[in-house]
Coordinates of C-alpha atoms and ligand atoms in Angstrom, one line a residue:
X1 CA -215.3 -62.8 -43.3
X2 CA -212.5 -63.8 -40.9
X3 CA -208.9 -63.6 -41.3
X4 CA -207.1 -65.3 -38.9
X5 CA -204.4 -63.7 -36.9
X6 CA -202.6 -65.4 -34.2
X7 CA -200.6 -63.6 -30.9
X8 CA -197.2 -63.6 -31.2
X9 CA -195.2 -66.2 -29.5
X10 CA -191.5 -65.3 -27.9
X11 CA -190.6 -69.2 -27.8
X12 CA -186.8 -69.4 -28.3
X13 CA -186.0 -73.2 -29.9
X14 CA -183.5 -75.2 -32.0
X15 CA -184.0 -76.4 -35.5
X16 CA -182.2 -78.3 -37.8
X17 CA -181.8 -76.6 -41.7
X18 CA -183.5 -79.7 -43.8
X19 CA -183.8 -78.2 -47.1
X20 CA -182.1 -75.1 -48.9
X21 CA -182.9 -74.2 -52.8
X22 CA -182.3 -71.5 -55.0
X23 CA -185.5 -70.3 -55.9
X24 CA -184.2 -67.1 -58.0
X25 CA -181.0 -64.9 -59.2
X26 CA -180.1 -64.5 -55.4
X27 CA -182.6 -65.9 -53.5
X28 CA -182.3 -69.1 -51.2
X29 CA -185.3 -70.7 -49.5
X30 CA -185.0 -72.7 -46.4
X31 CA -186.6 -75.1 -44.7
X32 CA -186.7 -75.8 -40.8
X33 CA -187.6 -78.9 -38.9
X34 CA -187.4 -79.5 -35.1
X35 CA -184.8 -82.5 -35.1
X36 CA -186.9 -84.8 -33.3
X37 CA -189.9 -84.1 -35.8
X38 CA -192.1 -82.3 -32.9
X39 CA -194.9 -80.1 -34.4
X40 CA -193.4 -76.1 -34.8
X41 CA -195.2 -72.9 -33.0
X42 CA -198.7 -71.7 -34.7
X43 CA -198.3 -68.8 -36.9
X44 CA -200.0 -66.5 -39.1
X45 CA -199.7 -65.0 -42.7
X46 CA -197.5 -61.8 -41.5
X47 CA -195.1 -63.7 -39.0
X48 CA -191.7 -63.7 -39.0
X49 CA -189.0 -65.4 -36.7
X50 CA -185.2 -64.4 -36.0
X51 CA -182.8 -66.5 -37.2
X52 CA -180.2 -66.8 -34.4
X53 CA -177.0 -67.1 -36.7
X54 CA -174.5 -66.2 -34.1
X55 CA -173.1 -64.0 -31.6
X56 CA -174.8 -61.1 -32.1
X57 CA -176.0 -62.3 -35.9
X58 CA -180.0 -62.2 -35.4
X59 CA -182.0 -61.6 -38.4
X60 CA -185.7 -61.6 -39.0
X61 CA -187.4 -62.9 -42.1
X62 CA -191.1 -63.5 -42.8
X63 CA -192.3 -66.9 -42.9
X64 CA -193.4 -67.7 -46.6
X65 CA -195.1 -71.4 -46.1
X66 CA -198.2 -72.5 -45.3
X67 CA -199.4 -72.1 -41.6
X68 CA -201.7 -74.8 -42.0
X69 CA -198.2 -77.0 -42.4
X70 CA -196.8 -77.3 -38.6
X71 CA -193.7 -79.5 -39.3
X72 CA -192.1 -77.1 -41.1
X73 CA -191.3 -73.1 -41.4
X74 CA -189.8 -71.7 -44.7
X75 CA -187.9 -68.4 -44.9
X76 CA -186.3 -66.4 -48.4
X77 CA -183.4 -64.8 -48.3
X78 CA -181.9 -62.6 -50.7
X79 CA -178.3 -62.1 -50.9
X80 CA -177.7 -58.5 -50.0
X81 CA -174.0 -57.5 -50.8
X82 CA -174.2 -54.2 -48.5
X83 CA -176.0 -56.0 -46.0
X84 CA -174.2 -56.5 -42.1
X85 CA -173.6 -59.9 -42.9
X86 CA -176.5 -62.0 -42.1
X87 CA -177.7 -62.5 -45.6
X88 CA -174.2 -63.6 -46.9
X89 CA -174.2 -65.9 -43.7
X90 CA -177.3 -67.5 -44.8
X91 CA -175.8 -67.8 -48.2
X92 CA -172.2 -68.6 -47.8
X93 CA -171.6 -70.4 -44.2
X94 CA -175.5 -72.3 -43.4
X95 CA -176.0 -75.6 -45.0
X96 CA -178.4 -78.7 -44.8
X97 CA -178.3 -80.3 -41.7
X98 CA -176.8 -77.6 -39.8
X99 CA -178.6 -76.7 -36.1
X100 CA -179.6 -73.4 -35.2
X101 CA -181.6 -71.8 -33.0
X102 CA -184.8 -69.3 -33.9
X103 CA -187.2 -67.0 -31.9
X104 CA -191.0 -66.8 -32.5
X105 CA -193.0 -66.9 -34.7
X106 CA -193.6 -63.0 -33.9
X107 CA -196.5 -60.8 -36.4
X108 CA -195.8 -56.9 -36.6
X109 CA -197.6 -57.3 -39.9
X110 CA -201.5 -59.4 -39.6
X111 CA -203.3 -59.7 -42.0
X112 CA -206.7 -57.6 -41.5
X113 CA -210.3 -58.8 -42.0
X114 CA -211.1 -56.9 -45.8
X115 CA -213.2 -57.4 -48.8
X116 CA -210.8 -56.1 -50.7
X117 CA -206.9 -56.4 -51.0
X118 CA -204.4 -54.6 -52.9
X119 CA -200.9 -55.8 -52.0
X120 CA -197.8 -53.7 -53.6
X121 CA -194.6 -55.9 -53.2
X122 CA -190.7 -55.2 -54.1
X123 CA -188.1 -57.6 -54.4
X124 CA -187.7 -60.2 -51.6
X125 CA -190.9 -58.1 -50.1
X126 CA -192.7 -60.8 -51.9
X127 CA -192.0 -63.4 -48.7
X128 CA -194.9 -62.3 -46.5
X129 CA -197.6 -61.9 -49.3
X130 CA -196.5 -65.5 -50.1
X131 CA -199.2 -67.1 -47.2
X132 CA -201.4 -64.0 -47.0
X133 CA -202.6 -64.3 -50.6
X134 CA -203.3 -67.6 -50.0
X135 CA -205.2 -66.9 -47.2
X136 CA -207.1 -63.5 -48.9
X137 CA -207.8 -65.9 -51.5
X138 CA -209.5 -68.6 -49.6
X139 CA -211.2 -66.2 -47.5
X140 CA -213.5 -65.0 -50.3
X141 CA -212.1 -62.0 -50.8
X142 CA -211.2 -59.7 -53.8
X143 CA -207.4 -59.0 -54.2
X144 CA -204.6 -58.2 -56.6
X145 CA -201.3 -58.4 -56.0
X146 CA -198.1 -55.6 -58.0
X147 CA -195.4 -57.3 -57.6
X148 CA -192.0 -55.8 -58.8
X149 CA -188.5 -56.3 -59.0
X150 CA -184.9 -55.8 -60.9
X151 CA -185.2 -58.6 -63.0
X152 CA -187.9 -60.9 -63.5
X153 CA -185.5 -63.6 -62.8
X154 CA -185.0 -61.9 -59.2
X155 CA -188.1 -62.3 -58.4
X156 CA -188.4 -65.2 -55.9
X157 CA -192.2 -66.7 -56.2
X158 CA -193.4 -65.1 -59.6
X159 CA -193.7 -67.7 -61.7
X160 CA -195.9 -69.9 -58.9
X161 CA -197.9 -67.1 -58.4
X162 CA -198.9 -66.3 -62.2
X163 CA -199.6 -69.5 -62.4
X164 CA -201.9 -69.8 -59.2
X165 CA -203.9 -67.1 -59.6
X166 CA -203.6 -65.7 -63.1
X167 CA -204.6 -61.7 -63.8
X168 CA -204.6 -61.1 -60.3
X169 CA -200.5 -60.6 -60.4
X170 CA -199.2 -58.5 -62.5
X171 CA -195.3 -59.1 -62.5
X172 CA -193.7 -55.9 -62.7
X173 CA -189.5 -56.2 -63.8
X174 CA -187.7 -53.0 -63.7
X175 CA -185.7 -53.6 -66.7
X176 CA -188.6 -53.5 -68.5
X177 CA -191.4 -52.1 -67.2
X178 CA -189.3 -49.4 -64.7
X179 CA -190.5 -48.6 -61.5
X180 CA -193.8 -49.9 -59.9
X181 CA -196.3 -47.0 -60.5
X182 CA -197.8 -46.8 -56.8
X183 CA -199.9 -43.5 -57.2
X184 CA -201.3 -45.1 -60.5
X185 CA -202.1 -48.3 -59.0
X186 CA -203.3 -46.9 -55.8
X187 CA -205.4 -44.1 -57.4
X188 CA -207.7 -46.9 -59.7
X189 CA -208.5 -48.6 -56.4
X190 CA -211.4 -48.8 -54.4
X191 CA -212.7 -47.1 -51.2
X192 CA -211.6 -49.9 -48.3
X193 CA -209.5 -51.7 -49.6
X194 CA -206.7 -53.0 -47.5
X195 CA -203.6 -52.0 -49.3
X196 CA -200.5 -54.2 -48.1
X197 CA -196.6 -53.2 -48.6
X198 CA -193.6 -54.3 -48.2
X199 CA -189.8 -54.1 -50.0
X200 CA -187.2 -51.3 -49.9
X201 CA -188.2 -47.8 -48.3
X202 CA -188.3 -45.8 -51.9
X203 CA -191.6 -48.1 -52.3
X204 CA -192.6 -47.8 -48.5
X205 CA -191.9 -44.1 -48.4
X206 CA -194.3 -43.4 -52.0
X207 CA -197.1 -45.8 -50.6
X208 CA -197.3 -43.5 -47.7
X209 CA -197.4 -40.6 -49.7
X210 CA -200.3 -42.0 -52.2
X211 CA -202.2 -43.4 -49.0
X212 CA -202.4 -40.3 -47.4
X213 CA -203.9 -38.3 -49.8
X214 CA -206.3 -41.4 -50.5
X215 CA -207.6 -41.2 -47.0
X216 CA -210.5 -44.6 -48.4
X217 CA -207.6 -46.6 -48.2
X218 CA -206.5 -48.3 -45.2
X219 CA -202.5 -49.0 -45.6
X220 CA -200.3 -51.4 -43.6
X221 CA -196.7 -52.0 -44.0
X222 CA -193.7 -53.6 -43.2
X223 CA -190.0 -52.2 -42.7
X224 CA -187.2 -54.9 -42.2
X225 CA -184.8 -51.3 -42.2
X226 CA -185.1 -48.5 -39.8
X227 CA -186.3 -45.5 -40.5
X228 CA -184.0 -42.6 -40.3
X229 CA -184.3 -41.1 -37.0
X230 CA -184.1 -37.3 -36.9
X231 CA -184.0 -34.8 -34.0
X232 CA -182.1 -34.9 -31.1
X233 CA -181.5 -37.3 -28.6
X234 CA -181.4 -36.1 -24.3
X235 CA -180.7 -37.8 -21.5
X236 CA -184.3 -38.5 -19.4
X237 CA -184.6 -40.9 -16.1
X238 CA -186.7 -44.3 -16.6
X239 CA -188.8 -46.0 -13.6
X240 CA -188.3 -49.5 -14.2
X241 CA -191.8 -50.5 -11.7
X242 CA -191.1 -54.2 -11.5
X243 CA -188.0 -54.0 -11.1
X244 CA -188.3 -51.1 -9.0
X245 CA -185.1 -49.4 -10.2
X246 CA -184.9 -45.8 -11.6
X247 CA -182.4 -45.5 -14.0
X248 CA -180.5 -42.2 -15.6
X249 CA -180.6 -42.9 -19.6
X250 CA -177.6 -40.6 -21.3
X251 CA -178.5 -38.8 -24.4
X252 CA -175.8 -41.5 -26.3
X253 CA -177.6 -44.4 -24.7
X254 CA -181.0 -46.5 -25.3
X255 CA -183.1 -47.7 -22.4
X256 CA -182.4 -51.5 -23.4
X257 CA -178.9 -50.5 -23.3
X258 CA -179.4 -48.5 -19.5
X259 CA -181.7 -51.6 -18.1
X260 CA -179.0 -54.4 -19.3
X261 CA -176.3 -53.1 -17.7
X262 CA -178.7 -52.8 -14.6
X263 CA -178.8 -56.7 -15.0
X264 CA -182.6 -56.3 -15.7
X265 CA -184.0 -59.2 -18.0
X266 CA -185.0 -57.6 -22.0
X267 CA -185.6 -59.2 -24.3
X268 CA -184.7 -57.7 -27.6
X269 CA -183.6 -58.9 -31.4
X270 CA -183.1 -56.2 -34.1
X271 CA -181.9 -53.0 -31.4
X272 CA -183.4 -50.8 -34.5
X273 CA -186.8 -50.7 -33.8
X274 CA -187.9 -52.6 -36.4
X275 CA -188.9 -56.3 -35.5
X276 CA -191.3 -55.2 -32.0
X277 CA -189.2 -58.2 -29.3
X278 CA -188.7 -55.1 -26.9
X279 CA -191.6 -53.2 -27.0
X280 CA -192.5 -52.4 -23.8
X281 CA -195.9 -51.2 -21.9
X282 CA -195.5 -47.5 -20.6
X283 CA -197.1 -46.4 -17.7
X284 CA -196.6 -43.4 -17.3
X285 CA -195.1 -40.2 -19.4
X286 CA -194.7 -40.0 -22.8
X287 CA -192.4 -41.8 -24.9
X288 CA -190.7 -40.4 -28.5
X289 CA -191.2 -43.4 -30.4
X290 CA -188.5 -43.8 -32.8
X291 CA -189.2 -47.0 -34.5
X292 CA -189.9 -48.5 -37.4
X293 CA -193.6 -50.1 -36.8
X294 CA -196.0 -48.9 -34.9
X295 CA -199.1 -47.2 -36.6
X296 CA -199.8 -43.3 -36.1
X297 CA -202.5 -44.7 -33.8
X298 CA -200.5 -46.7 -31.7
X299 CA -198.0 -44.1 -31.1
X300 CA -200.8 -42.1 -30.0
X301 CA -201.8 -44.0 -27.6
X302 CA -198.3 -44.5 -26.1
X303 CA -199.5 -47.8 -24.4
X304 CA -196.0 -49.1 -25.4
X305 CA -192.8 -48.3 -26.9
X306 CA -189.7 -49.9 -28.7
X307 CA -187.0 -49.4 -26.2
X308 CA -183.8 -50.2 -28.2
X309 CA -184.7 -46.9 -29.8
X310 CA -187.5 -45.0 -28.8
X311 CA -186.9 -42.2 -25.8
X312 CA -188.5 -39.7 -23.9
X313 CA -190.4 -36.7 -24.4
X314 CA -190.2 -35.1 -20.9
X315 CA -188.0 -35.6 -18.4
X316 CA -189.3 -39.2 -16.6
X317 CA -191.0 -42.6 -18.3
X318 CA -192.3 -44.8 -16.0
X319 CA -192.3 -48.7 -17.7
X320 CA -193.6 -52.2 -16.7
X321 CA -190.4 -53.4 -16.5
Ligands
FES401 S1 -185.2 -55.1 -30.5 FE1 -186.4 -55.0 -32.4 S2 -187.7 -53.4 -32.0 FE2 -186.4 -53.3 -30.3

């Protein structure tokens, strides 16, 4: 059985907002079309794009449509009062008709080829699973999806879901049911199954806990928030090969920060290590990856690294830059 994954895409290009709903307590879900009707960038069940909302206002949410659709991409937003504005932008300033520009579609988060999924979703975590059950579902394949939230009328999707697909979603609400049991969940599953999560870091951080002492189950997950990064940060040089420039980074300052003011071309998006639009291939020395999404194995390898955050552990990198 096959899964399909695209490669990410860095295209940068305007769209016009031609739909905006409240789909629950909230929640607003919007719609994107070029203006002149051209067909969108391909994209998979995982993707998300940044919303380019203003100077220095990017955001990333995942698309929650259907890939198959290419005249359109849908996003959810939930409102978040303690957010750094982008959410209350979305919901306060951005209306119907109104041009913006977005980047992608980028996927930090594919769906794998599995017989067998388990996906453990909280709050507006929902978005991504929205396209990848549907695509689980039509691949054949076994799956079940835990969904919880505050209030089951905060929970963007539920109803459409119960009604697709029946038993396989059990709607958790917090008022009523408390909090997701992940070890419970996770410990009645079977050996390979692809276990998918995504919603605030209490959930991440107690998936990661049942998954590694559950070593059958492969996990993957999502963080639209950073980590916390602990230890110390020093100051280390960087070879930039391309560019052939070999900068000094200060323990206060990031190499995206160091290479922009050398007028070197980066992209980037989040700058917290947590949507991958700087990673960067290393060749040479080893890098302390401080971000949010790369699996123990890929750090491992230290093929690349998120440079907005990540640094060095010795005294030199050498990048492709
Ligand atoms: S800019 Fe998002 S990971 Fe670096």
């Amino acid at each position: 059985m096959t899964v399909n994954t695209l490669p990410s895409a860095d295209i940068d290009l305007e769209v016009l907002l031609a739909h905006r709903e409240t789909i629950a307590d909230g929640v607003v879900r919007l719609a994107f079309r070029r203006p002149g009707g051209e067909l969108l960038p391909p994209w998979a069940p995982g993707a998300h794009v940044d919303l380019l909302l203003g100077p220095g206002l990017v955001r990333q949410y995942s698309l929650c449509g259907d890939p198959g659709d290419r005249s359109v991409l849908e996003v959810a937003v939930l409102r978040e009062h303690s957010g750094r504005g982008g959410s209350e932008f979305v919901h306060d300033v951005l209306r119907t008709g109104d041009r913006l520009r977005i980047r992608g579609p980028r996927n930090n988060f594919p769906l794998v080829s599995a017989d067998r999924y388990l996906f453990l979703a909280g709050g507006i975590g929902i978005t991504p699973f929205v396209p990848m059950i549907a695509a689980a579902d039509e691949s054949g394949a076994e799956w079940e999806l835990y969904y919880g939230g505050r209030t089951r009328s905060s929970m963007a999707f539920a109803e459409d879901l119960r009604q697709k697909y029946g038993d396989r979603v059990t709607l958790w609400p917090q008022d009523r049911s408390g909090l997701l049991d992940v070890h419970g969940i996770l410990g009645t599953a079977f050996e390979d199954t692809a276990v998918y999560c995504c919603g605030p870091e209490p959930l991440l951080a107690v998936a990661e806990q049942a998954c590694a002492q559950l070593p059958g189950l492969g996990l993957h997950l999502e963080r639209f928030s950073p980590k916390e990064i602990t230890g110390p940060s020093t100051g280390f040089d960087v070879e930039l090969a391309r560019s052939g420039l070999t900068l000094a980074v200060p323990d206060d300052r990031s190499i995206l920060e160091v290479a922009e003011d050398a007028g070197v071309p980066v992209l980037s998006s989040c700058r917290e290590g947590t949507c991958g639009t700087c990673e960067t291939p290393v060749l040479a020395g080893v890098p302390d990856h401080r971000d949010s999404l790369l699996t123990a194995d890929e750090r491992a390898a230290n093929d690349t690294m998120m440079i907005c955050v990540s640094r060095a552990c010795g005294r030199k990198l050498v990048l492709d830059l």
